[in-house]
Coordinates of C-alpha atoms in Angstrom, one line a residue:
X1 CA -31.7 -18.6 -111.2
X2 CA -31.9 -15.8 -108.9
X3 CA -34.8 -15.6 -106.9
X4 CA -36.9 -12.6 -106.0
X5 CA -39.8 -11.5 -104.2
X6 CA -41.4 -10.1 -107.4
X7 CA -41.8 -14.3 -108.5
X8 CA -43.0 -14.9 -105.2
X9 CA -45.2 -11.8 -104.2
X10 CA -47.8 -9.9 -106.1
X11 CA -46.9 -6.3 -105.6
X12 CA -50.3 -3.8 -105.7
X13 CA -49.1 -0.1 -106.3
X14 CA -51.0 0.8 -103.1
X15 CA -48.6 -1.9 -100.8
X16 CA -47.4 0.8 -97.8
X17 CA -44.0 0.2 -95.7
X18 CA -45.6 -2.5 -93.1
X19 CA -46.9 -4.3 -96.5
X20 CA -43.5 -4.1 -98.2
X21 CA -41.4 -5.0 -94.5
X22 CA -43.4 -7.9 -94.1
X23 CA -42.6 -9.0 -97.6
X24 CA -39.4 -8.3 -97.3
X25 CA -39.0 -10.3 -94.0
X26 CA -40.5 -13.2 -95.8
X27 CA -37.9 -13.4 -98.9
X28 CA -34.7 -15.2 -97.4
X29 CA -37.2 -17.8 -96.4
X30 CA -38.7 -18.6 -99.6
X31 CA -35.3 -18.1 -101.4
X32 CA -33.9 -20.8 -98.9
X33 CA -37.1 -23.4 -99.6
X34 CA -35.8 -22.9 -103.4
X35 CA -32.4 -24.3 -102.5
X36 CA -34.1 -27.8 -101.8
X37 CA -34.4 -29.9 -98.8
X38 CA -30.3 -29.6 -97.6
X39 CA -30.9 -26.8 -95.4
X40 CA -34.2 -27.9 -94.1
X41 CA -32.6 -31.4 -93.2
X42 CA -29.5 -29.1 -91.9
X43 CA -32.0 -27.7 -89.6
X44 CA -33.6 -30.6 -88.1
X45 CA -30.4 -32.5 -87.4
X46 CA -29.6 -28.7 -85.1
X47 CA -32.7 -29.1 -84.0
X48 CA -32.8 -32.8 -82.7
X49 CA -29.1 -32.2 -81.5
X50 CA -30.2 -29.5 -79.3
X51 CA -33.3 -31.3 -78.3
X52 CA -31.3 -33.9 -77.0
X53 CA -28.8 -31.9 -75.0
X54 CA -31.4 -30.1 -73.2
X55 CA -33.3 -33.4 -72.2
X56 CA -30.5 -35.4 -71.5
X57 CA -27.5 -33.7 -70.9
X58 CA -28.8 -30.6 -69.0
X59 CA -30.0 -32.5 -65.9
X60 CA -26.9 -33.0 -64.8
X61 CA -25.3 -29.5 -65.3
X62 CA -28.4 -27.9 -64.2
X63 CA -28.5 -29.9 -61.3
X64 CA -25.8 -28.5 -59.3
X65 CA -26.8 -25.0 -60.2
X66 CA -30.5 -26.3 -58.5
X67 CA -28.5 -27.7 -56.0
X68 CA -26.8 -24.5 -55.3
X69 CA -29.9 -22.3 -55.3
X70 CA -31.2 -24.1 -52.9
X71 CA -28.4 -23.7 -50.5
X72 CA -28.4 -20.0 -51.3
X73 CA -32.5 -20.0 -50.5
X74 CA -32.0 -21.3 -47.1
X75 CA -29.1 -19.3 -46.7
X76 CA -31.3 -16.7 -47.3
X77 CA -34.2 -17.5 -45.2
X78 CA -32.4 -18.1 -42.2
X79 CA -30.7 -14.2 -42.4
X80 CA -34.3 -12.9 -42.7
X81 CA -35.3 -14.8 -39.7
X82 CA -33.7 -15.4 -36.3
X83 CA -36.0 -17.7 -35.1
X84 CA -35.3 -20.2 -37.5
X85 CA -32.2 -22.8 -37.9
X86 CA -32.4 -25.2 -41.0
X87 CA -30.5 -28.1 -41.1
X88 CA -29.5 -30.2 -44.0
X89 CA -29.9 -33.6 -42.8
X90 CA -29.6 -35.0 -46.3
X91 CA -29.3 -34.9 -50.0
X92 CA -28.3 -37.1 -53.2
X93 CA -28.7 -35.9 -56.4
X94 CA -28.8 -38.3 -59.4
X95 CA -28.7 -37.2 -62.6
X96 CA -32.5 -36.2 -63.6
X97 CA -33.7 -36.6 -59.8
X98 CA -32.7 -35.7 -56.1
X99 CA -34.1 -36.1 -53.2
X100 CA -32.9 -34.7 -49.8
X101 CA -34.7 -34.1 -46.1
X102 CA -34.3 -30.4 -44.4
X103 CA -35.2 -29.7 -40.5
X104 CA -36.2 -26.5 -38.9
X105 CA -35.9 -25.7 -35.6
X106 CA -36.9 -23.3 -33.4
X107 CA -33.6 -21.3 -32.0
X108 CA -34.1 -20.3 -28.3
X109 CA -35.6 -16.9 -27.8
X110 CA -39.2 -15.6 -27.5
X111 CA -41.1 -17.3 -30.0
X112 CA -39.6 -20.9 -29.2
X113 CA -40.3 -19.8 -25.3
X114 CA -44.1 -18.9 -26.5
X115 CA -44.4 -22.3 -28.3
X116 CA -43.0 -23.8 -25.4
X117 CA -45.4 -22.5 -23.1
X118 CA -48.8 -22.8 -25.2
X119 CA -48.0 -26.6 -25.3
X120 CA -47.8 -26.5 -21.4
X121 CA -44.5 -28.0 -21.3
X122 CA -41.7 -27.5 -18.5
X123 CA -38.9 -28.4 -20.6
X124 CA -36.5 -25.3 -21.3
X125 CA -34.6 -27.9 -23.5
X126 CA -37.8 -28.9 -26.3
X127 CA -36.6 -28.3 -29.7
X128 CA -39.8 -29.4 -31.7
X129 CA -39.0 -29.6 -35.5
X130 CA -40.5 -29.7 -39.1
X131 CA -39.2 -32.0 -41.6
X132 CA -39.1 -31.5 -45.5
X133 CA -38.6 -33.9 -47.4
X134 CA -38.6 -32.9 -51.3
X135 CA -37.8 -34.2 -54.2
X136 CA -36.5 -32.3 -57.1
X137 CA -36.7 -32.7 -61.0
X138 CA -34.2 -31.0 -62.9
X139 CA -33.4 -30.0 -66.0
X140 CA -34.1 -27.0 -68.5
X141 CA -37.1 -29.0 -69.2
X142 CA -37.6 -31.2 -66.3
X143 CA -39.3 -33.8 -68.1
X144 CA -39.3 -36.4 -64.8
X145 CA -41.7 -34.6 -63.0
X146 CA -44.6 -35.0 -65.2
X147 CA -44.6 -38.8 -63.5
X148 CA -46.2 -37.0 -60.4
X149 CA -49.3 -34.5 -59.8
X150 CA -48.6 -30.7 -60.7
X151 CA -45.4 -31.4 -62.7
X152 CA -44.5 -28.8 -65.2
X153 CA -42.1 -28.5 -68.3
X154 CA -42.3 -25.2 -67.5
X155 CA -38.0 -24.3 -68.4
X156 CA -36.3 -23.5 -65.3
X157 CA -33.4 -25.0 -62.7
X158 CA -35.8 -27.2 -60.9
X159 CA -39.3 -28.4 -60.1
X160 CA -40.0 -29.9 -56.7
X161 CA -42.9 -31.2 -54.7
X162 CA -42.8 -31.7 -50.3
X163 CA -43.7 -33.5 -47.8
X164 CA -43.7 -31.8 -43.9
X165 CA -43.5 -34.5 -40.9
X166 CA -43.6 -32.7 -37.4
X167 CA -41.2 -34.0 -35.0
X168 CA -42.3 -33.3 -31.3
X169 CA -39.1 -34.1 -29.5
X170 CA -39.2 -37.6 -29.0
X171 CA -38.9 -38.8 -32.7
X172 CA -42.1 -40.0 -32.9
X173 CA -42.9 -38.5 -36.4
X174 CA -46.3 -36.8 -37.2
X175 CA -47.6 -36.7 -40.4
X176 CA -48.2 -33.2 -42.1
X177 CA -51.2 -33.3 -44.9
X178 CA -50.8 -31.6 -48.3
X179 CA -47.9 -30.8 -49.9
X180 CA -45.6 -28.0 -51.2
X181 CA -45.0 -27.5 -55.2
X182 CA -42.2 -25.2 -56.5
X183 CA -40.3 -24.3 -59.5
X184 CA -37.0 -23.0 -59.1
X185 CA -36.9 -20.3 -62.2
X186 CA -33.7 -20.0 -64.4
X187 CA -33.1 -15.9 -62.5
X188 CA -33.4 -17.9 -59.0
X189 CA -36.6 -17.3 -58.1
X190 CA -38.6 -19.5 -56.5
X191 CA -42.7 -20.0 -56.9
X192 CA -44.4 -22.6 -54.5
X193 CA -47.8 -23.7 -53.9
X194 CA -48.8 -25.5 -50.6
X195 CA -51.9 -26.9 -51.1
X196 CA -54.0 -29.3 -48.4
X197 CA -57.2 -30.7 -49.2
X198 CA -60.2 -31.2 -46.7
X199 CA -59.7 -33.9 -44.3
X200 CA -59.1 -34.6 -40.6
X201 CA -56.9 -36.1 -37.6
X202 CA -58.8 -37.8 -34.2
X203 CA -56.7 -39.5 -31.3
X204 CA -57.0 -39.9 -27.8
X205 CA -55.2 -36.2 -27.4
X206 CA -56.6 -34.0 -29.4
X207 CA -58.8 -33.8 -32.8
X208 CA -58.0 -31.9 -35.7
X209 CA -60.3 -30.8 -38.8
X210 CA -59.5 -28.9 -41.7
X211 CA -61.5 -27.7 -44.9
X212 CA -58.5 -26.8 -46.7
X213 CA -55.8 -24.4 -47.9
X214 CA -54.0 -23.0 -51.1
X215 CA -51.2 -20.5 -50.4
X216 CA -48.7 -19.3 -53.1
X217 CA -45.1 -18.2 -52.0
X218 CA -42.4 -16.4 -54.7
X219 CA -38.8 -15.6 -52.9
X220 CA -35.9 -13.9 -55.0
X221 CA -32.5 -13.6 -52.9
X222 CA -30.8 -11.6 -55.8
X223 CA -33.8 -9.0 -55.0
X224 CA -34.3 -9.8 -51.3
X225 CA -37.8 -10.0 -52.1
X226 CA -41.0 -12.1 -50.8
X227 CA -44.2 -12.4 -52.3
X228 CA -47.4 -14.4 -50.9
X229 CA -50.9 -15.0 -50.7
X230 CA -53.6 -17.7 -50.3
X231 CA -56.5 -19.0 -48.4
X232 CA -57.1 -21.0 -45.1
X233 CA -60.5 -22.6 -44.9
X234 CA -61.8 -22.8 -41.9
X235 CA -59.6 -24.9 -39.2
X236 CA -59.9 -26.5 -35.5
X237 CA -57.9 -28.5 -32.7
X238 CA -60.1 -29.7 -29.9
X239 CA -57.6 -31.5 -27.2
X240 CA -60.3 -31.7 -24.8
X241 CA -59.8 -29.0 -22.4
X242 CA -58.8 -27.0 -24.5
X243 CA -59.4 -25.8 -28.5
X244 CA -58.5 -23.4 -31.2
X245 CA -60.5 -22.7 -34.1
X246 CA -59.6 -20.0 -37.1
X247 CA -62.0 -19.3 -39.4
X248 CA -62.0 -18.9 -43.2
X249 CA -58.6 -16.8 -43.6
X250 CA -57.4 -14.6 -47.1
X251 CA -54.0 -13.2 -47.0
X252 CA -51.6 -11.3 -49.9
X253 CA -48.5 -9.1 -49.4
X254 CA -45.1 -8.7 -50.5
X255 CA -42.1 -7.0 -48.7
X256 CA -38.7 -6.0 -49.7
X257 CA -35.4 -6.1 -48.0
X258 CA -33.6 -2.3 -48.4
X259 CA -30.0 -1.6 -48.1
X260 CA -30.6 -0.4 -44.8
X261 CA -32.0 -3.6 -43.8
X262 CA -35.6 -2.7 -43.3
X263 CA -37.8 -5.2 -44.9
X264 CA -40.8 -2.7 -46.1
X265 CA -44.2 -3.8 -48.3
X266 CA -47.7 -4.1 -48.3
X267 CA -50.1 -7.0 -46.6
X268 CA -54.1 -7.2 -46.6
X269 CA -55.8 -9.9 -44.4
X270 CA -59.3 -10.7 -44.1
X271 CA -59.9 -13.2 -41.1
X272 CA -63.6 -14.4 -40.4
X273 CA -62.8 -15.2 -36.8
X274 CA -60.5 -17.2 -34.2
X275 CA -61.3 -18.1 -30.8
X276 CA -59.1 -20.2 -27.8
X277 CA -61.1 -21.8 -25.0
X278 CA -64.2 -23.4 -25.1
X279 CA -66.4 -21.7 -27.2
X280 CA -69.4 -23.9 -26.4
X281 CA -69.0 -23.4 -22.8
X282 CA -71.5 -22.0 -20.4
X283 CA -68.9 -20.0 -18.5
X284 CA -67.7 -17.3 -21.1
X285 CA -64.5 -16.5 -19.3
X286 CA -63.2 -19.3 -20.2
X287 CA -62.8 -18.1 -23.8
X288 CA -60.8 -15.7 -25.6
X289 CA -60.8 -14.3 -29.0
X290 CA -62.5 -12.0 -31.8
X291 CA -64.8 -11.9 -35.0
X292 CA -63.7 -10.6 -37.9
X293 CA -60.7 -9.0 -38.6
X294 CA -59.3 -7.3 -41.0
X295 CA -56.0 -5.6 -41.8
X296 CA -54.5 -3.6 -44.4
X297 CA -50.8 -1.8 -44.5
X298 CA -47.9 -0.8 -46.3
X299 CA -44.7 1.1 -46.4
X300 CA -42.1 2.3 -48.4
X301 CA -38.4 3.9 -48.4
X302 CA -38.1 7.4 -49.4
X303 CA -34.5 8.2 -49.8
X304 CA -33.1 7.0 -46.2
X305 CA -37.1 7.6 -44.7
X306 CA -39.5 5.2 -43.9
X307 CA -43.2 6.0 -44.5
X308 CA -46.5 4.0 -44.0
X309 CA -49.7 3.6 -43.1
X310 CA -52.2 0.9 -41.5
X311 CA -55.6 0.3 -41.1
X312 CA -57.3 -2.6 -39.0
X313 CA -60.6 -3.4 -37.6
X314 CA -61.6 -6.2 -35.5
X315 CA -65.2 -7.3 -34.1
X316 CA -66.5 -8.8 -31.1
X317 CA -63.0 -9.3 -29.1
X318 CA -64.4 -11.2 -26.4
X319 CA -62.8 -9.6 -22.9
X320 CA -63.3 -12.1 -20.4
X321 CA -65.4 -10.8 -17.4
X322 CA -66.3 -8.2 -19.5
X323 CA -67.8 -8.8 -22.6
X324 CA -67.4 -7.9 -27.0
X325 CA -65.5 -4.8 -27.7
X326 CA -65.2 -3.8 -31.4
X327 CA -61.9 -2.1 -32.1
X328 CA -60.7 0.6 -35.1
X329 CA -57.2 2.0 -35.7
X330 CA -55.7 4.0 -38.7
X331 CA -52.2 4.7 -37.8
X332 CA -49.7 6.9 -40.5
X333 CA -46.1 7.4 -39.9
X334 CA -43.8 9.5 -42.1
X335 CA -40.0 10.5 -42.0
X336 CA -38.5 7.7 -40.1
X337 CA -34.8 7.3 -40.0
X338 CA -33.9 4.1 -41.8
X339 CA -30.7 3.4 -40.4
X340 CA -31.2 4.5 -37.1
X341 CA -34.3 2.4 -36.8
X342 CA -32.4 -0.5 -37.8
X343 CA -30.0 -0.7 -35.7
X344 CA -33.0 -0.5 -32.5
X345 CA -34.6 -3.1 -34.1
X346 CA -31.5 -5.4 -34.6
X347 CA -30.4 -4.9 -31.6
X348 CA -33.8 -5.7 -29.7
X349 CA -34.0 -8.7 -32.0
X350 CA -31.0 -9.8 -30.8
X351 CA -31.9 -9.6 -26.8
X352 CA -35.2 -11.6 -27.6
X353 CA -32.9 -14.1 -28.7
X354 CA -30.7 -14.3 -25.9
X355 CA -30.8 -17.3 -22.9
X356 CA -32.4 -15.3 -21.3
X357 CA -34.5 -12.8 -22.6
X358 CA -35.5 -10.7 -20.1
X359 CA -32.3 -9.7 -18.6
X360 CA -31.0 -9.2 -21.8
X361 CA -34.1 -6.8 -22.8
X362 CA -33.7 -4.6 -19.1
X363 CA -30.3 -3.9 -19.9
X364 CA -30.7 -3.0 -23.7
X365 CA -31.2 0.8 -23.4
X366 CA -27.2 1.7 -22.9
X367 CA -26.7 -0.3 -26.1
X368 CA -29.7 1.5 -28.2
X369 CA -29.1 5.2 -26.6
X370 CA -26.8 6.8 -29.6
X371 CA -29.3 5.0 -31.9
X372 CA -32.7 6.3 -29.9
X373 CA -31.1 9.7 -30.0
X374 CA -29.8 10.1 -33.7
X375 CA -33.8 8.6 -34.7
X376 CA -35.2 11.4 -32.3
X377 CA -33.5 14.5 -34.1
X378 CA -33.8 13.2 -37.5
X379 CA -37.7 13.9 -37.0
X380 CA -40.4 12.0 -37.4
X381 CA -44.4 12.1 -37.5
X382 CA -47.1 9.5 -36.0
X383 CA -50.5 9.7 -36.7
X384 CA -53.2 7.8 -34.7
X385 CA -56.1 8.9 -37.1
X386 CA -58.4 6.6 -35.7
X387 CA -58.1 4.7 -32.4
X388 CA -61.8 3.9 -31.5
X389 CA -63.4 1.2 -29.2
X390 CA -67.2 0.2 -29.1
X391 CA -68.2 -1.0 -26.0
X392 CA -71.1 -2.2 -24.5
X393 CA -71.7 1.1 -22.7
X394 CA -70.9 3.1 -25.9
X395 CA -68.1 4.4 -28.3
X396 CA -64.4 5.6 -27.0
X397 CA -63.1 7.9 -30.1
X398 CA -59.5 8.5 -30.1
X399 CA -57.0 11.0 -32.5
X400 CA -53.2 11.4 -31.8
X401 CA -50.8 13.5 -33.4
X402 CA -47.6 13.8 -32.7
X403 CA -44.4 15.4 -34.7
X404 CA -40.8 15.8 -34.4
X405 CA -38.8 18.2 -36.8
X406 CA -35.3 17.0 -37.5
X407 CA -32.9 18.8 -34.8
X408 CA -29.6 16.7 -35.7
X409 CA -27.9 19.6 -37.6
X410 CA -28.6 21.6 -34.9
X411 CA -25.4 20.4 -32.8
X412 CA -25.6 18.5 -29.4
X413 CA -28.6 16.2 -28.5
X414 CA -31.0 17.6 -25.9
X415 CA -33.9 16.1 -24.1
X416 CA -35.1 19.5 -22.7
X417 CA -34.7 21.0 -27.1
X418 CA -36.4 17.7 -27.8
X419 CA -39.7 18.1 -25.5
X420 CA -39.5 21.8 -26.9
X421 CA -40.1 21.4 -30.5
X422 CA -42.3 18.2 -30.2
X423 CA -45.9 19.4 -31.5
X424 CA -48.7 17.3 -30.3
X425 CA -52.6 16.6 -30.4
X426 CA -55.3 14.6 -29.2
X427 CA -58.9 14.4 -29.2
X428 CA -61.1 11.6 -27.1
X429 CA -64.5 11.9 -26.6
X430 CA -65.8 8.9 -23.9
X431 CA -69.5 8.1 -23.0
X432 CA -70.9 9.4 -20.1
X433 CA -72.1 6.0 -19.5
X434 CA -68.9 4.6 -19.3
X435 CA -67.3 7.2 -16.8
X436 CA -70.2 7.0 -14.7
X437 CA -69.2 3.1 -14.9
X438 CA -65.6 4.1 -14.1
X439 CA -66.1 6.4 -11.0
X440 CA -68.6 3.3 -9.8
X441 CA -65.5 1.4 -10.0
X442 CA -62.5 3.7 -9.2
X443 CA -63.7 7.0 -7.9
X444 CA -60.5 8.7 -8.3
X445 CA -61.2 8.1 -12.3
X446 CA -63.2 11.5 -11.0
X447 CA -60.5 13.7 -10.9
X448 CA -60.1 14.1 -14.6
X449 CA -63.6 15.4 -14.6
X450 CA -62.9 18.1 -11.7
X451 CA -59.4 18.9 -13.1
X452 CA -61.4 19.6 -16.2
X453 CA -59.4 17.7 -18.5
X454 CA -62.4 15.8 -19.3
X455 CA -65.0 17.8 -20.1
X456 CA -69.1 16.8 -20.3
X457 CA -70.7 17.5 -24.1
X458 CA -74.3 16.1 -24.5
X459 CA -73.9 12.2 -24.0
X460 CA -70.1 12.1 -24.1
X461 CA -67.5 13.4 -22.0
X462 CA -64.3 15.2 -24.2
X463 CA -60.8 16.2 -24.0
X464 CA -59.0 18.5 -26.7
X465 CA -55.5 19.0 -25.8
X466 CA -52.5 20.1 -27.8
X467 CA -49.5 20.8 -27.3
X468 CA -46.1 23.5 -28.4
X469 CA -43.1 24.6 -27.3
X470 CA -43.6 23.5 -23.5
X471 CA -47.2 25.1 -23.4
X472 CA -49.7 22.1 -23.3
X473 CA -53.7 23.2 -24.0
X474 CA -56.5 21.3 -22.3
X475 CA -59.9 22.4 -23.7
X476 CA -59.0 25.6 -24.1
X477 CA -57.3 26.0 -21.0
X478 CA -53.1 26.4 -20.4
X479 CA -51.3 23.8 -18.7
X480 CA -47.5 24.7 -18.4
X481 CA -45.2 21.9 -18.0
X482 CA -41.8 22.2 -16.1
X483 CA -39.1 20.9 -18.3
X484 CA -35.7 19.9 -16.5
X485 CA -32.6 22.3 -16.8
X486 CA -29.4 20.7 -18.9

């Protein structure tokens, strides 16, 4: 008997094309129920068969590939930062499991040098350390790590959870609270979760407290891409003399590596406050810090050009000896050559990281010069739309302009042709108040007055100047400026 949708369907005459498709779609399936239970059972035994192969016999295949992205990740991560070294201290992978411990060091250069000298020590030679210790379920469905909190048979190369153990120096191992969740996604991609619940640490150096934290981190190394944000409840070390407290923090951002090897993105932090000192003490100079800040930028590659923008504003920066400033700034930059911009930057990374850094810093220019030149003519514009300060004795407004068409096609490089089609602005209006304060202090501060570059409007003294083609323009008044002969 030959079956057909007429015996299975009723047809109306007013059935349209999505009616009759759907039909249609339907008709090898019914025709195939007709033909008995064979191809159903046919079907299950696939089925199971499959089943199988993913649950047991994929672990081990996709172990190595896990195994291999995760070589590739820290591969990764230590190209996008030279600060860091990872070291591999162990790994065994089983079949279903493996478990392996990473370190990461500090390399020698500015930031291990800062870190060295917050913690007061003398020792050129500390190499403090983290160490991870994860363990990682594998598998197209990792089925093992539902035996532990925030496993997932989400499909992928690899689920992991970590542990972090600070090592000071001496191997005396420090326990690090929370943990770190990731899955390792079948494109390479990686999504983690650190998450630390409330709780605290109290010994006879120092005491720590901590309401919590959840931060989320995605890294792709076939895009060269990073994605992350979270929140820090509020946190504090007290070590006596000393203390740090950061209050309740939000963070998100992203950034992209380009072929030019400018990382650009956006980020957006809110930060309730942070102070370093003794806040509770009775002599205020003894503690630094601000209210709340917050920060948003981003930039993008246009062709070979770098634009972006950024705005931040913090309150009450405590000045010791002086007292809470609140700060502004809106910065803009547009037309920045990518390449050339690079190469400063590698390059000045690279002296940072030197033995010694300093030395290697004061003799960097010779290096940078073809680069500093080539970003110079290829133009550029920076933008200091808003650069204010509140203080106690008023409000210091600030604007800045200042542009650079692109003079590389015009043949030989030229400081004097450079200074000559620079285009500049600025605008400052400053509180009488505060100059009065100023001349109290420094009486030559004065002569900007009597020169007439500042000039007194109401409650504020101001300053317009521009500038073009050599001729600079101070409130209205010209001010040539001798440029040197080639």
């Amino acid at each position: 008997m030959v079956v057909t949708p007429e015996r299975y369907f009723y047809w109306p005459r007013t059935m349209g094309v999505p009616q009759v498709a759907v039909a249609a779609s339907l008709y090898p399936y019914v025709q195939s129920a007709s033909l008995g239970g064979r191809t159903l059972k046919r079907w299950v035994v696939v089925l199971l068969v499959a089943l199988a192969v993913i649950v047991l016999v994929s672990p081990g295949i996709v172990g190595r590939l896990a195994e291999q992205s995760l070589k590739n990740s820290i591969s990764w991560a230590q190209s996008e930062s030279d600060d860091l070294l990872v070291i591999e201290e162990t790994f065994e992978r089983g079949w279903f499991t493996a478990e392996g411990r990473h370190r990461i060091e500090l390399k020698k250069g500015k930031l291990r040098a800062a870190v060295v000298g917050l913690t007061g020590r003398e020792d050129a030679e500390w190499i403090p350390a983290l160490l991870v210790d994860t363990r990682i379920d594998h598998g197209l469905v990792p089925v093992t790590s539902m035996s532990r909190k925030s496993g997932s048979l989400m499909p992928g190369l690899a689920s992991t959870v970590s542990t972090l153990q600070f090592d000071p120096g001496n191997g005396d191992l420090i326990e690090i609270p929370g943990a770190l969740y990731s899955q390792v996604r079948l494109s390479g991609e990686t999504v983690s979760q650190y998450l630390l619940e409330a709780g605290s640490f109290d010994d006879q150096e120092a005491k720590v407290e901590w309401d919590g934290a959840d931060v989320s981190l995605t890294t792709d190394p076939s895009t060269r891409s990073i994605g992350y944000d979270g929140a820090i409840e509020p946190f504090s070390v007290d070590s006596g003399d000393d203390s740090f407290r950061l209050g309740a923090t939000e963070f998100k951002g992203n950034a992209n590596r380009t072929d030019f090897g400018l990382a650009v993105g956006s980020i957006s932090l809110e930060m309730d406050s942070l102070s370093v000192g003794r806040p509770l003490a009775v002599d205020a100079a003894t503690t630094t810090g601000f209210g709340k800040l917050t920060l948003d930028a981003d930039s993008a590659l246009d062709g070979d050009r770098v634009n972006g923008k950024s705005t931040m504003t913090i309150a009450d920066v405590v000045v010791p000896g002086f007292g809470e400033i609140d700060m502004a700034i809106d910065v803009v930059l547009n037309g920045l050559d990518a390449r050339s911009m690079q190469a400063i930057i590698g390059t000045l990374r690279d002296a940072q990281g030197a033995d010694d850094p300093d030395a290697a810093l004061a003799a960097v220019y010779p290096r940078i010069e073809n680069d500093v030149q080539t970003f110079l003519s290829s133009g550029a514009e920076v933008r200091f739309d808003r650069l204010d300060v509140s203080l106690p004795h008023g409000e210091v407004t600030t604007k800045l302009s200042f542009k650079l068409p692109e003079t590389a096609a015009s043949g030989e490089f030229s400081w004097p042709a450079l200074i000559l089609a620079l285009t500049a602005s600025a605008d400052i209006r400053v509180p009488v108040a505060l100059m009065e304060l100023a001349q109290s202090v420094n009486p030559q501060s004065g002569a900007l007055i009597a020169m007439g570059i500042l000039k007194k409007d109401g409650d504020f003294y101001v300053a317009s100047a521009a500038y073009q083609k050599g001729l600079l323009t101070v409130n209205g008044a010209p001010m040539p400026i001798p440029l040197p002969v080639r």
